[in-house]
Amino acid sequence: MKSAEFMQWVTASPELDHHQRKLLSEALHQQCEAVTVLELIETSFDTHHACPHCAGVQLYRHGVVSGLQRYYCKHCHKTFNALTGTPLARLREKPKWLNYLSAMARSQTVRGSAAGAGVHRNTSFRWRHRFLNWISQDRPTKLQGITEADETYVLESNKGQRHLGRKARKRGGHASKPGISDEQICILVARDRSGQTLDFVTGNGPLTKPLLTASLKSVLDADALLVSDANPTYTAFCHAEGISHEVVNLSQGQRINGAFHVQNVNAYHSRLKLWLGRFHGVATKYLPNYLGWRRAFEQHGQLTPERLLNAALGNFQYLTVT
Ligand SMILES: [Zn+2]
């Protein structure tokens, strides 16, 4: 629009009635949000700037479609945009993404996020897990030095699934069997003294040596010293793998063994469980996504919609997708 024409338009704006003004304001807001989201997407792509099909870096600009730059890859002759190959490809209603991510940065429920962004509950659920898809894969690859490990349990939940073999528990509920049973899901957390944290959903029932080996063997650095409680599973694992090990006998009231304790990992468990509580029982199937979301809070403290979008596109601390 030419500037003279635009000024005429602005001059005429007082003639709008209240309802029209609100509609116009909403339309302008949506357009601004869309531009911001598109800019963030393009900027995120620029950090690696490679073809999602073949990782080629000789790219030509190839027009703009739906506000996003299209590229042509000289190497594999395919075209793509910044979202191709990401979990956010073909996700609609971009103007609402930042509002939605802002709700996620405030740990809102699926229902609360839906209301905040003005989308349907089913859309809210789908978006949540699309955004968390890559965020949950952003994990350190090694734990070094003194590393605390301990397991915690949450009740298995088939929330959202129909045709249950038993009556569904309401809002988390209670286990019917005492102690650790196959009704409970084990979450193993290992954290080194630099704060690098890894979590593993090892499955139903108690932690066993094979499950511990499958989780920790490849991620413990050669210099790692594992600190755990007196659960013999840890002793057996460390003995078999030749890993230095210190035990804190919590059941006998011992909280510290010299310089060794598991207080960091236990505090992590407490924060995790308190936070999970706000979602009134998380479906077991989606637990890894929620653990990834929690790690993002732990690593970055304050999350912003922009930071979450960047992470959802693969630009985060550990994970760089090219
Ligand atoms: Zn290519």
Coordinates of C-alpha atoms and ligand atoms in Angstrom, one line a residue:
M1 CA 0.0 0.0 0.0
K2 CA 1.3 3.4 -0.9
S3 CA 2.0 5.8 2.0
A4 CA -0.6 8.4 0.9
E5 CA -3.2 5.7 0.6
F6 CA -2.3 4.3 4.0
M7 CA -2.6 7.8 5.6
Q8 CA -6.1 8.1 4.1
W9 CA -6.9 4.8 5.6
V10 CA -5.6 5.8 9.0
T11 CA -7.4 9.2 8.8
A12 CA -10.7 7.4 8.2
S13 CA -10.2 5.0 11.1
P14 CA -12.1 7.0 13.7
E15 CA -15.2 6.3 11.6
L16 CA -15.0 2.6 12.6
D17 CA -17.4 1.6 15.3
H18 CA -16.3 -0.2 18.4
H19 CA -16.9 -3.7 17.1
Q20 CA -15.0 -3.0 13.8
R21 CA -12.1 -1.5 15.8
K22 CA -11.9 -4.7 17.9
L23 CA -11.9 -6.8 14.8
L24 CA -9.2 -4.7 13.1
S25 CA -7.1 -4.8 16.3
E26 CA -7.4 -8.5 16.5
A27 CA -6.5 -9.0 12.8
L28 CA -3.4 -6.7 13.2
H29 CA -2.3 -8.6 16.3
Q30 CA -2.6 -12.0 14.5
Q31 CA -0.6 -10.7 11.6
C32 CA 2.1 -9.3 13.9
E33 CA 2.3 -12.7 15.7
A34 CA 2.5 -14.5 12.4
V35 CA 5.4 -12.3 11.3
T36 CA 7.3 -12.9 14.6
V37 CA 6.8 -16.7 14.4
L38 CA 8.0 -16.8 10.7
E39 CA 11.1 -14.7 11.6
L40 CA 11.9 -17.0 14.5
I41 CA 11.6 -20.1 12.3
E42 CA 13.8 -18.5 9.6
T43 CA 16.4 -17.4 12.1
S44 CA 16.5 -20.9 13.6
F45 CA 17.1 -22.4 10.2
D46 CA 19.9 -19.9 9.5
T47 CA 21.9 -21.3 12.4
H48 CA 22.5 -24.6 10.6
H49 CA 21.3 -23.7 7.0
A50 CA 21.5 -27.2 5.5
C51 CA 19.2 -29.4 3.4
P52 CA 17.0 -31.6 5.6
H53 CA 17.1 -34.3 2.9
C54 CA 20.8 -34.7 2.4
A55 CA 22.5 -32.1 4.7
G56 CA 23.8 -30.3 1.6
V57 CA 24.8 -26.7 2.2
Q58 CA 24.6 -25.3 -1.4
L59 CA 21.1 -23.9 -1.3
Y60 CA 19.3 -21.5 -3.6
R61 CA 16.3 -19.4 -2.7
H62 CA 13.3 -20.8 -4.5
G63 CA 10.3 -18.4 -3.9
V64 CA 8.3 -17.9 -0.8
V65 CA 5.3 -20.1 0.1
S66 CA 2.9 -19.3 3.0
G67 CA 5.4 -16.7 4.3
L68 CA 8.3 -19.1 4.5
Q69 CA 11.3 -19.1 2.2
R70 CA 11.6 -22.1 0.0
Y71 CA 15.0 -23.5 -0.9
Y72 CA 16.3 -25.6 -3.7
C73 CA 19.2 -28.0 -2.8
K74 CA 21.9 -28.1 -5.5
H75 CA 23.1 -31.5 -4.3
C76 CA 19.8 -33.6 -4.1
H77 CA 17.6 -31.3 -6.3
K78 CA 14.8 -31.3 -3.7
T79 CA 13.0 -28.2 -2.4
F80 CA 12.1 -27.5 1.2
N81 CA 11.5 -24.8 3.8
A82 CA 12.8 -24.2 7.3
L83 CA 10.1 -26.5 8.8
T84 CA 10.6 -29.5 6.5
G85 CA 11.7 -32.6 8.4
T86 CA 10.9 -31.0 11.8
P87 CA 8.1 -32.1 14.1
L88 CA 6.4 -28.7 13.3
A89 CA 6.1 -29.3 9.6
R90 CA 2.5 -28.7 8.4
L91 CA 1.4 -27.6 11.9
R92 CA -1.3 -24.9 11.2
E93 CA -2.3 -21.6 12.8
K94 CA 1.2 -20.2 13.3
P95 CA -0.1 -16.9 14.7
K96 CA -1.2 -18.8 17.7
W97 CA 2.0 -20.6 18.4
L98 CA 3.7 -18.1 20.7
N99 CA 0.6 -17.8 22.9
Y100 CA 0.5 -21.5 23.1
L101 CA 4.2 -21.8 23.9
S102 CA 3.8 -19.0 26.5
A103 CA 1.2 -21.3 28.2
M104 CA 3.8 -24.1 28.1
A105 CA 6.4 -21.8 29.6
R106 CA 4.0 -21.4 32.5
S107 CA 3.4 -25.2 32.7
Q108 CA -0.3 -24.9 31.9
T109 CA -2.4 -28.0 31.4
V110 CA -3.6 -29.1 28.0
R111 CA -7.0 -27.5 28.8
G112 CA -5.4 -24.3 30.1
S113 CA -3.1 -23.9 27.1
A114 CA -6.1 -24.5 24.7
A115 CA -8.0 -21.6 26.4
G116 CA -4.9 -19.4 26.4
A117 CA -4.1 -19.8 22.7
G118 CA -7.7 -20.1 21.5
V119 CA -7.4 -23.6 20.0
H120 CA -9.4 -26.8 20.6
R121 CA -8.4 -29.2 23.4
N122 CA -7.5 -31.9 20.9
T123 CA -5.3 -29.4 19.0
S124 CA -3.7 -28.3 22.2
F125 CA -2.8 -31.9 23.0
R126 CA -1.4 -32.5 19.5
W127 CA 0.6 -29.3 19.6
R128 CA 2.0 -30.1 23.1
H129 CA 3.6 -33.3 21.9
R130 CA 4.8 -31.9 18.6
F131 CA 6.6 -29.1 20.4
L132 CA 8.0 -31.6 23.0
N133 CA 9.1 -34.1 20.4
W134 CA 12.6 -32.6 19.9
I135 CA 12.8 -30.8 23.2
S136 CA 12.6 -34.2 24.9
Q137 CA 15.5 -35.5 22.8
D138 CA 17.8 -32.7 24.0
R139 CA 20.0 -34.7 26.4
P140 CA 23.6 -34.7 27.5
T141 CA 25.5 -37.6 26.1
K142 CA 27.9 -38.1 29.1
L143 CA 27.9 -37.8 32.8
Q144 CA 31.2 -37.1 34.4
G145 CA 32.9 -37.2 37.8
I146 CA 30.7 -37.7 40.9
T147 CA 27.3 -38.8 39.6
E148 CA 24.3 -39.4 41.8
A149 CA 21.7 -41.9 40.7
D150 CA 18.4 -42.9 42.2
E151 CA 15.0 -44.2 41.1
T152 CA 11.6 -42.9 41.8
Y153 CA 8.1 -44.2 40.9
V154 CA 4.9 -42.9 39.5
L155 CA 1.7 -44.8 39.1
E156 CA 1.1 -46.2 35.6
S157 CA -1.5 -44.2 33.8
N158 CA -3.5 -45.0 30.6
K159 CA -5.1 -41.6 30.7
G160 CA -6.7 -40.8 27.4
Q161 CA -6.8 -44.4 26.2
R162 CA -10.1 -46.1 25.7
H163 CA -10.9 -49.8 26.2
L164 CA -8.9 -50.2 29.5
G165 CA -8.6 -53.7 30.9
R166 CA -9.6 -52.3 34.2
K167 CA -11.5 -49.3 35.5
A168 CA -9.6 -46.1 34.9
R169 CA -8.1 -44.4 38.0
K170 CA -9.3 -40.9 38.5
R171 CA -6.7 -38.1 38.8
G172 CA -3.7 -40.2 39.5
G173 CA -5.3 -42.3 42.2
H174 CA -3.6 -44.9 44.4
A175 CA -2.0 -48.2 43.8
S176 CA -4.0 -51.3 45.0
K177 CA -0.8 -53.3 45.9
P178 CA 1.6 -52.3 48.6
G179 CA 5.3 -51.5 47.8
I180 CA 6.8 -51.3 44.3
S181 CA 4.7 -53.4 41.9
D182 CA 4.1 -53.5 38.2
E183 CA 1.4 -50.8 38.7
Q184 CA 4.3 -48.4 39.1
I185 CA 6.6 -46.9 36.5
C186 CA 10.2 -46.5 37.4
I187 CA 12.0 -43.3 36.5
L188 CA 15.8 -43.4 37.0
V189 CA 17.5 -40.1 37.3
A190 CA 21.3 -39.6 37.2
R191 CA 22.9 -36.2 37.8
D192 CA 26.5 -35.2 37.9
R193 CA 27.9 -32.4 40.0
S194 CA 28.0 -30.0 37.1
G195 CA 24.2 -30.4 37.0
Q196 CA 24.0 -32.5 33.8
T197 CA 21.0 -34.7 34.2
L198 CA 19.7 -37.8 32.4
D199 CA 16.4 -39.5 33.1
F200 CA 15.1 -42.9 32.0
V201 CA 11.7 -44.4 32.0
T202 CA 12.8 -48.0 32.7
G203 CA 9.2 -49.4 32.7
N204 CA 6.9 -51.2 35.1
G205 CA 8.1 -52.4 38.5
P206 CA 11.4 -52.2 40.3
L207 CA 14.7 -51.3 38.7
T208 CA 16.8 -54.3 37.8
K209 CA 20.5 -54.7 36.9
P210 CA 19.8 -55.2 33.1
L211 CA 17.6 -52.1 33.1
L212 CA 20.2 -50.1 35.0
T213 CA 23.0 -51.4 32.6
A214 CA 20.9 -50.5 29.5
S215 CA 20.3 -47.0 30.9
L216 CA 23.7 -45.9 32.4
K217 CA 26.5 -48.0 30.9
S218 CA 26.9 -46.0 27.7
V219 CA 26.5 -42.6 29.4
L220 CA 28.9 -42.8 32.3
D221 CA 32.3 -41.4 31.5
A222 CA 35.3 -43.5 32.3
D223 CA 36.2 -41.2 35.3
A224 CA 32.6 -41.3 36.7
L225 CA 32.0 -42.3 40.3
L226 CA 28.5 -43.4 41.0
V227 CA 26.8 -42.6 44.2
S228 CA 23.6 -44.4 45.1
D229 CA 21.6 -45.6 48.1
A230 CA 22.1 -49.1 49.4
N231 CA 19.9 -50.8 46.7
P232 CA 22.0 -53.8 45.7
T233 CA 21.1 -53.3 42.1
Y234 CA 23.6 -50.4 41.9
T235 CA 26.3 -52.3 43.6
A236 CA 25.9 -55.3 41.2
F237 CA 25.9 -53.0 38.2
C238 CA 29.0 -51.1 39.3
H239 CA 30.8 -54.3 40.2
A240 CA 30.1 -55.9 36.8
E241 CA 31.1 -52.8 34.8
G242 CA 34.1 -51.8 36.9
I243 CA 32.6 -48.4 37.9
S244 CA 33.7 -46.7 41.1
H245 CA 30.8 -46.7 43.5
E246 CA 30.0 -45.1 46.9
V247 CA 26.9 -46.0 48.9
V248 CA 24.8 -43.8 51.2
N249 CA 22.8 -46.0 53.5
L250 CA 19.6 -43.9 53.6
S251 CA 17.6 -46.6 55.2
Q252 CA 19.9 -46.6 58.2
G253 CA 19.6 -42.8 58.5
Q254 CA 22.9 -42.0 56.8
R255 CA 22.5 -38.9 54.6
I256 CA 26.1 -38.2 53.8
N257 CA 29.0 -40.6 53.3
G258 CA 32.1 -38.3 53.5
A259 CA 31.8 -36.1 50.4
F260 CA 29.1 -38.3 48.9
H261 CA 25.3 -38.0 49.0
V262 CA 22.3 -38.4 46.7
Q263 CA 20.7 -35.1 47.8
N264 CA 20.9 -33.4 44.4
V265 CA 19.1 -36.3 42.6
N266 CA 16.6 -36.6 45.4
A267 CA 15.8 -32.9 45.3
Y268 CA 15.4 -33.3 41.5
H269 CA 12.9 -36.1 42.1
S270 CA 10.9 -33.8 44.5
R271 CA 10.8 -31.0 42.0
L272 CA 9.8 -33.3 39.2
K273 CA 7.0 -35.0 41.2
L274 CA 5.6 -31.7 42.5
W275 CA 5.6 -30.3 38.9
L276 CA 4.0 -33.5 37.4
G277 CA 1.3 -33.1 40.0
R278 CA -0.1 -30.1 38.2
F279 CA -1.1 -32.2 35.3
H280 CA -3.2 -34.6 37.4
G281 CA -1.6 -37.8 36.2
V282 CA 0.4 -38.0 33.0
A283 CA -0.2 -40.8 30.6
T284 CA 2.8 -43.2 30.9
K285 CA 3.2 -43.2 27.1
Y286 CA 3.9 -39.5 27.2
L287 CA 6.1 -39.5 30.3
P288 CA 9.4 -39.1 28.3
N289 CA 8.0 -35.9 26.7
Y290 CA 7.2 -34.5 30.2
L291 CA 10.6 -35.4 31.5
G292 CA 12.2 -33.5 28.6
W293 CA 10.0 -30.5 29.3
R294 CA 11.0 -30.6 33.0
R295 CA 14.7 -30.8 32.0
A296 CA 14.3 -27.7 29.9
F297 CA 13.1 -25.9 33.0
E298 CA 15.9 -27.2 35.0
Q299 CA 18.5 -26.2 32.4
H300 CA 17.2 -22.7 31.6
G301 CA 15.2 -21.6 34.7
Q302 CA 12.9 -19.1 33.0
L303 CA 11.5 -20.5 29.7
T304 CA 10.2 -18.1 27.1
P305 CA 8.0 -18.9 24.1
E306 CA 10.9 -18.0 21.8
R307 CA 13.3 -20.3 23.5
L308 CA 10.8 -23.1 23.5
L309 CA 10.2 -22.6 19.7
N310 CA 13.9 -22.7 19.1
A311 CA 14.2 -25.9 21.1
A312 CA 11.3 -27.5 19.3
L313 CA 13.1 -26.8 16.1
G314 CA 16.2 -28.5 17.3
N315 CA 18.3 -25.6 18.5
F316 CA 19.0 -26.2 22.1
Q317 CA 21.9 -26.9 24.4
Y318 CA 22.8 -30.5 23.4
L319 CA 20.8 -31.2 20.3
T320 CA 21.6 -29.7 17.0
V321 CA 19.6 -31.2 14.2
T322 CA 21.0 -30.6 10.7
Ligands
ZN1 ZN 19.6 -31.9 -0.4

